[in-house]
CSV table of C-alpha atoms in Angstrom, one decimal:
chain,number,residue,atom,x,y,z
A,1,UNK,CA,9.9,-28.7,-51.0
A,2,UNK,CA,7.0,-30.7,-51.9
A,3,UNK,CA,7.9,-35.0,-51.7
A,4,UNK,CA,5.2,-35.6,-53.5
A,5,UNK,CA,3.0,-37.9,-50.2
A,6,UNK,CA,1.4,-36.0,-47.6
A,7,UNK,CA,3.0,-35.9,-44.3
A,8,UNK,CA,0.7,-35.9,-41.1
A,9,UNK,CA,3.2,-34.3,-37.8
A,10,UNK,CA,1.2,-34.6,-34.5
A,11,UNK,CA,2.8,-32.6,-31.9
A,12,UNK,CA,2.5,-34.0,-28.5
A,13,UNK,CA,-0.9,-33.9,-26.7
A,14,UNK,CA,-2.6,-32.2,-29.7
A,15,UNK,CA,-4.0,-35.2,-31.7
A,16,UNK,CA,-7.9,-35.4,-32.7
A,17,UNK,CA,-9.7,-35.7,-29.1
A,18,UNK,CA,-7.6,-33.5,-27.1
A,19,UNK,CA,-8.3,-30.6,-25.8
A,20,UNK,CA,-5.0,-29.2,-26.0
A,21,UNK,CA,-4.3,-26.0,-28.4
A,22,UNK,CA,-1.8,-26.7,-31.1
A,23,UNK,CA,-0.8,-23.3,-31.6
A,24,UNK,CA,-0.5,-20.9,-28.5
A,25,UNK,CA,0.8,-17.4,-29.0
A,26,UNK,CA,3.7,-15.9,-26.5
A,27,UNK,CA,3.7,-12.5,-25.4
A,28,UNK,CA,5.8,-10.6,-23.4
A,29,UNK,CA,4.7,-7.0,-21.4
A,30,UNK,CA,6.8,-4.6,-19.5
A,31,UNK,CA,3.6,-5.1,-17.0
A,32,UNK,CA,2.4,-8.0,-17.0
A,33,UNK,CA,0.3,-7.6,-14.3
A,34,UNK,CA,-1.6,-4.5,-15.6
A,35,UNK,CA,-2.0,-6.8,-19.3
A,36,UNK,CA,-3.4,-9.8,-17.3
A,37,UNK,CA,-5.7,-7.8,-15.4
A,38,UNK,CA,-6.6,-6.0,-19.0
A,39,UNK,CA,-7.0,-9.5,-21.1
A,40,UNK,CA,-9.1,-11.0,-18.0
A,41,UNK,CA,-11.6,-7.9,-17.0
A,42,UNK,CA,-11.6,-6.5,-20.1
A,43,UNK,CA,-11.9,-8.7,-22.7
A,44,UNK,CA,-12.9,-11.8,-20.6
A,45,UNK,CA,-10.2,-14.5,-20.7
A,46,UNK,CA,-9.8,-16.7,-17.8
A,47,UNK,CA,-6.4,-16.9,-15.7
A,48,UNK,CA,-5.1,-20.3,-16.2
A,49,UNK,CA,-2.1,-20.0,-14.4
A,50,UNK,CA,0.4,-17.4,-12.7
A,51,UNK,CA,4.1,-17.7,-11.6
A,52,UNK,CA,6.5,-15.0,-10.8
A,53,UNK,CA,9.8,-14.7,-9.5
A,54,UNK,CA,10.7,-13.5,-5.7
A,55,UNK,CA,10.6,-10.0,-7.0
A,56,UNK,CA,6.6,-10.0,-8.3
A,57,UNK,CA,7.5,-10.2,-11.9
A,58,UNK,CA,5.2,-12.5,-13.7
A,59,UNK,CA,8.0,-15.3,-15.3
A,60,UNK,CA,5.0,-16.9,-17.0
A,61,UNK,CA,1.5,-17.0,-17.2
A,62,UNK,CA,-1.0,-18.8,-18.9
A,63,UNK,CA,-5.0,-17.4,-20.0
A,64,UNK,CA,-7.9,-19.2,-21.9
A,65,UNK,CA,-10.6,-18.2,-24.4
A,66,UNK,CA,-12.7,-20.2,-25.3
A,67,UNK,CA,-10.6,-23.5,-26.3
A,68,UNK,CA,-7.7,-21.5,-26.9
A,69,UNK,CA,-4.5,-20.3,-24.9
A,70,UNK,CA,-1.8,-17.4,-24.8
A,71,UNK,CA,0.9,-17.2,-23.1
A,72,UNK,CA,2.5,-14.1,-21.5
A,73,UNK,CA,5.1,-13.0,-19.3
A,74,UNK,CA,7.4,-10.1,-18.0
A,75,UNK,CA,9.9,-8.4,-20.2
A,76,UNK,CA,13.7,-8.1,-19.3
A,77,UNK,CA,13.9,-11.8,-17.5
A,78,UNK,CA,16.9,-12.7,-19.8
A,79,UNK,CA,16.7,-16.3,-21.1
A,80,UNK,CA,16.6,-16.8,-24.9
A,81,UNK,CA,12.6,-15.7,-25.8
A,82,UNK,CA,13.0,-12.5,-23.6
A,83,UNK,CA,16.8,-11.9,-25.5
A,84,UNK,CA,14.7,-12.6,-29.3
A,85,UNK,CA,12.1,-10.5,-28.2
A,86,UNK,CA,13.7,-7.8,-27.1
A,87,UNK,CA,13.5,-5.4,-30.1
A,88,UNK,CA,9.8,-7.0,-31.5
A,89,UNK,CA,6.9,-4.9,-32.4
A,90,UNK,CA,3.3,-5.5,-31.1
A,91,UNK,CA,2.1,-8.7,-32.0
A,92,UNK,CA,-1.5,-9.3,-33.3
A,93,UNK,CA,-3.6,-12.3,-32.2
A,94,UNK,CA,-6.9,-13.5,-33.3
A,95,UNK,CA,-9.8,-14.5,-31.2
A,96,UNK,CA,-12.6,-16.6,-31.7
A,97,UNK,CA,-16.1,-15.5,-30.0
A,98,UNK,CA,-19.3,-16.6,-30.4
A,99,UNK,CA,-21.0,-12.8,-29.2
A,100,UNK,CA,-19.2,-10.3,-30.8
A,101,UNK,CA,-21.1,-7.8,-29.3
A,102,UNK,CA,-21.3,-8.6,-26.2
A,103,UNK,CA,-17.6,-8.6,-26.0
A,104,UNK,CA,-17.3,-5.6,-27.5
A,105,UNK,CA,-19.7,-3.8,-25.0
A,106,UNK,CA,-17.6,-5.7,-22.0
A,107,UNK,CA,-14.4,-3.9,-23.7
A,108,UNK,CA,-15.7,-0.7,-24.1
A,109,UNK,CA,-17.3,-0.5,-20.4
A,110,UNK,CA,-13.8,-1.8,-18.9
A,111,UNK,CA,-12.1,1.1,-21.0
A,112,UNK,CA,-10.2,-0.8,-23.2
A,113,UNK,CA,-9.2,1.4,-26.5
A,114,UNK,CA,-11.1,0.2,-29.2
A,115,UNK,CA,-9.4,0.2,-33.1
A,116,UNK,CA,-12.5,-0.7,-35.2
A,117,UNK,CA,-16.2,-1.3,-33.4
A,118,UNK,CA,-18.3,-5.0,-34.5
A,119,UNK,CA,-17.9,-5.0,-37.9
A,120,UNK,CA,-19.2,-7.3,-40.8
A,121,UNK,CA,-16.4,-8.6,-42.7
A,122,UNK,CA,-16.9,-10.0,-46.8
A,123,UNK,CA,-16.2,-13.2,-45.8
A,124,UNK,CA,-19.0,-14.1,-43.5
A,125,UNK,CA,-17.1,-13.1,-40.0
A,126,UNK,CA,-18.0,-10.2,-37.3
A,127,UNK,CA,-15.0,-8.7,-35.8
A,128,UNK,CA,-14.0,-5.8,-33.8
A,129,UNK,CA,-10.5,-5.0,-33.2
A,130,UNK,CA,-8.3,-3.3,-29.9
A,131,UNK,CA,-4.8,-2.6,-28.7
A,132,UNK,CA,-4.3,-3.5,-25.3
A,133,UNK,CA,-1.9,-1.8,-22.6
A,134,UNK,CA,1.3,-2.0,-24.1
A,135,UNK,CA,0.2,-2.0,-28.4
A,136,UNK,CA,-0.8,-5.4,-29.2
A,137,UNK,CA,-3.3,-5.5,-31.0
A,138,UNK,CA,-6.3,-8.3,-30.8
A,139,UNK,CA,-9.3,-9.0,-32.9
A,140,UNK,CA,-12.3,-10.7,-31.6
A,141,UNK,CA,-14.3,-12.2,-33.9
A,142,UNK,CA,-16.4,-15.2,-35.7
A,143,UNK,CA,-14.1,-16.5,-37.9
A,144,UNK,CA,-12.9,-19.8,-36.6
A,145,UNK,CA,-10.5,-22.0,-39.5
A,146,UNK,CA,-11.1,-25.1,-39.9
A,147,UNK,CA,-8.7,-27.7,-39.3
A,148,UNK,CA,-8.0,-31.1,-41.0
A,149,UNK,CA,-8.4,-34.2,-38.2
């Protein structure tokens, strides 16, 4: 319901000047090794940060492009995400790059299946779209949104 003022939330650590993502997407694999090893030889995002448990699964993990981050972790290590996700679909996340092509010919030499080559979209970006290990699905592209300060 609209109050009629406008309403500025800053969560904490994203305000104008950090470098801090607002919004970071969470997935989680049944291998999470194999997908981090995909995401960061494949399609070039840079490992952050990796914890698993005693047993090698990964209980979180952390990987950058660009200024942005995504989350990811190993399926069936109970808490209340791994319980909500349980029964969830693929996800799809979007990806700003500044070479399109270039990271497509990185994916495609690294074997990663490719959904819909460089493509020129109507509204000014270049994308091309894969699925990685396990059926998410990621587009790469020059789209960025632009964000109020």
């Amino acid at each position: 319901m609209h109050s009629g003022h406008e309403e500025v939330i800053t969560m904490a650590g994203t305000g104008s000047g950090s470098s801090r993502p607002g919004v970071v997407p969470a997935l989680l694999y049944a291998d999470a090794k194999a997908a981090i090893r995909q995401l960061t030889e494949g399609l070039g995002f840079t490992e952050v940060s990796v914890y698993e448990g005693e047993d090698g699964t990964v209980e979180h993990a952390e990987l950058a492009q660009g200024n942005g981050v995504v989350m990811l972790g190993s399926k069936g290590r109970g808490g209340v995400f791994d319980t909500a996700m349980k029964d969830a679909g693929p996800a799809g996340v979007y990806v700003v790059v500044d070479d399109v092509d270039a990271h497509h010919r990185r994916a495609v030499e690294q074997g990663v299946e490719v959904l819909m080559p460089p493509t020129d979209q109507d509204y000014g970006s270049r994308d091309y779209m894969v699925r990685d290990v396990e059926g998410n699905v990621w587009t790469f592209g020059t789209y960025a949104p632009e964000v109020g300060a």
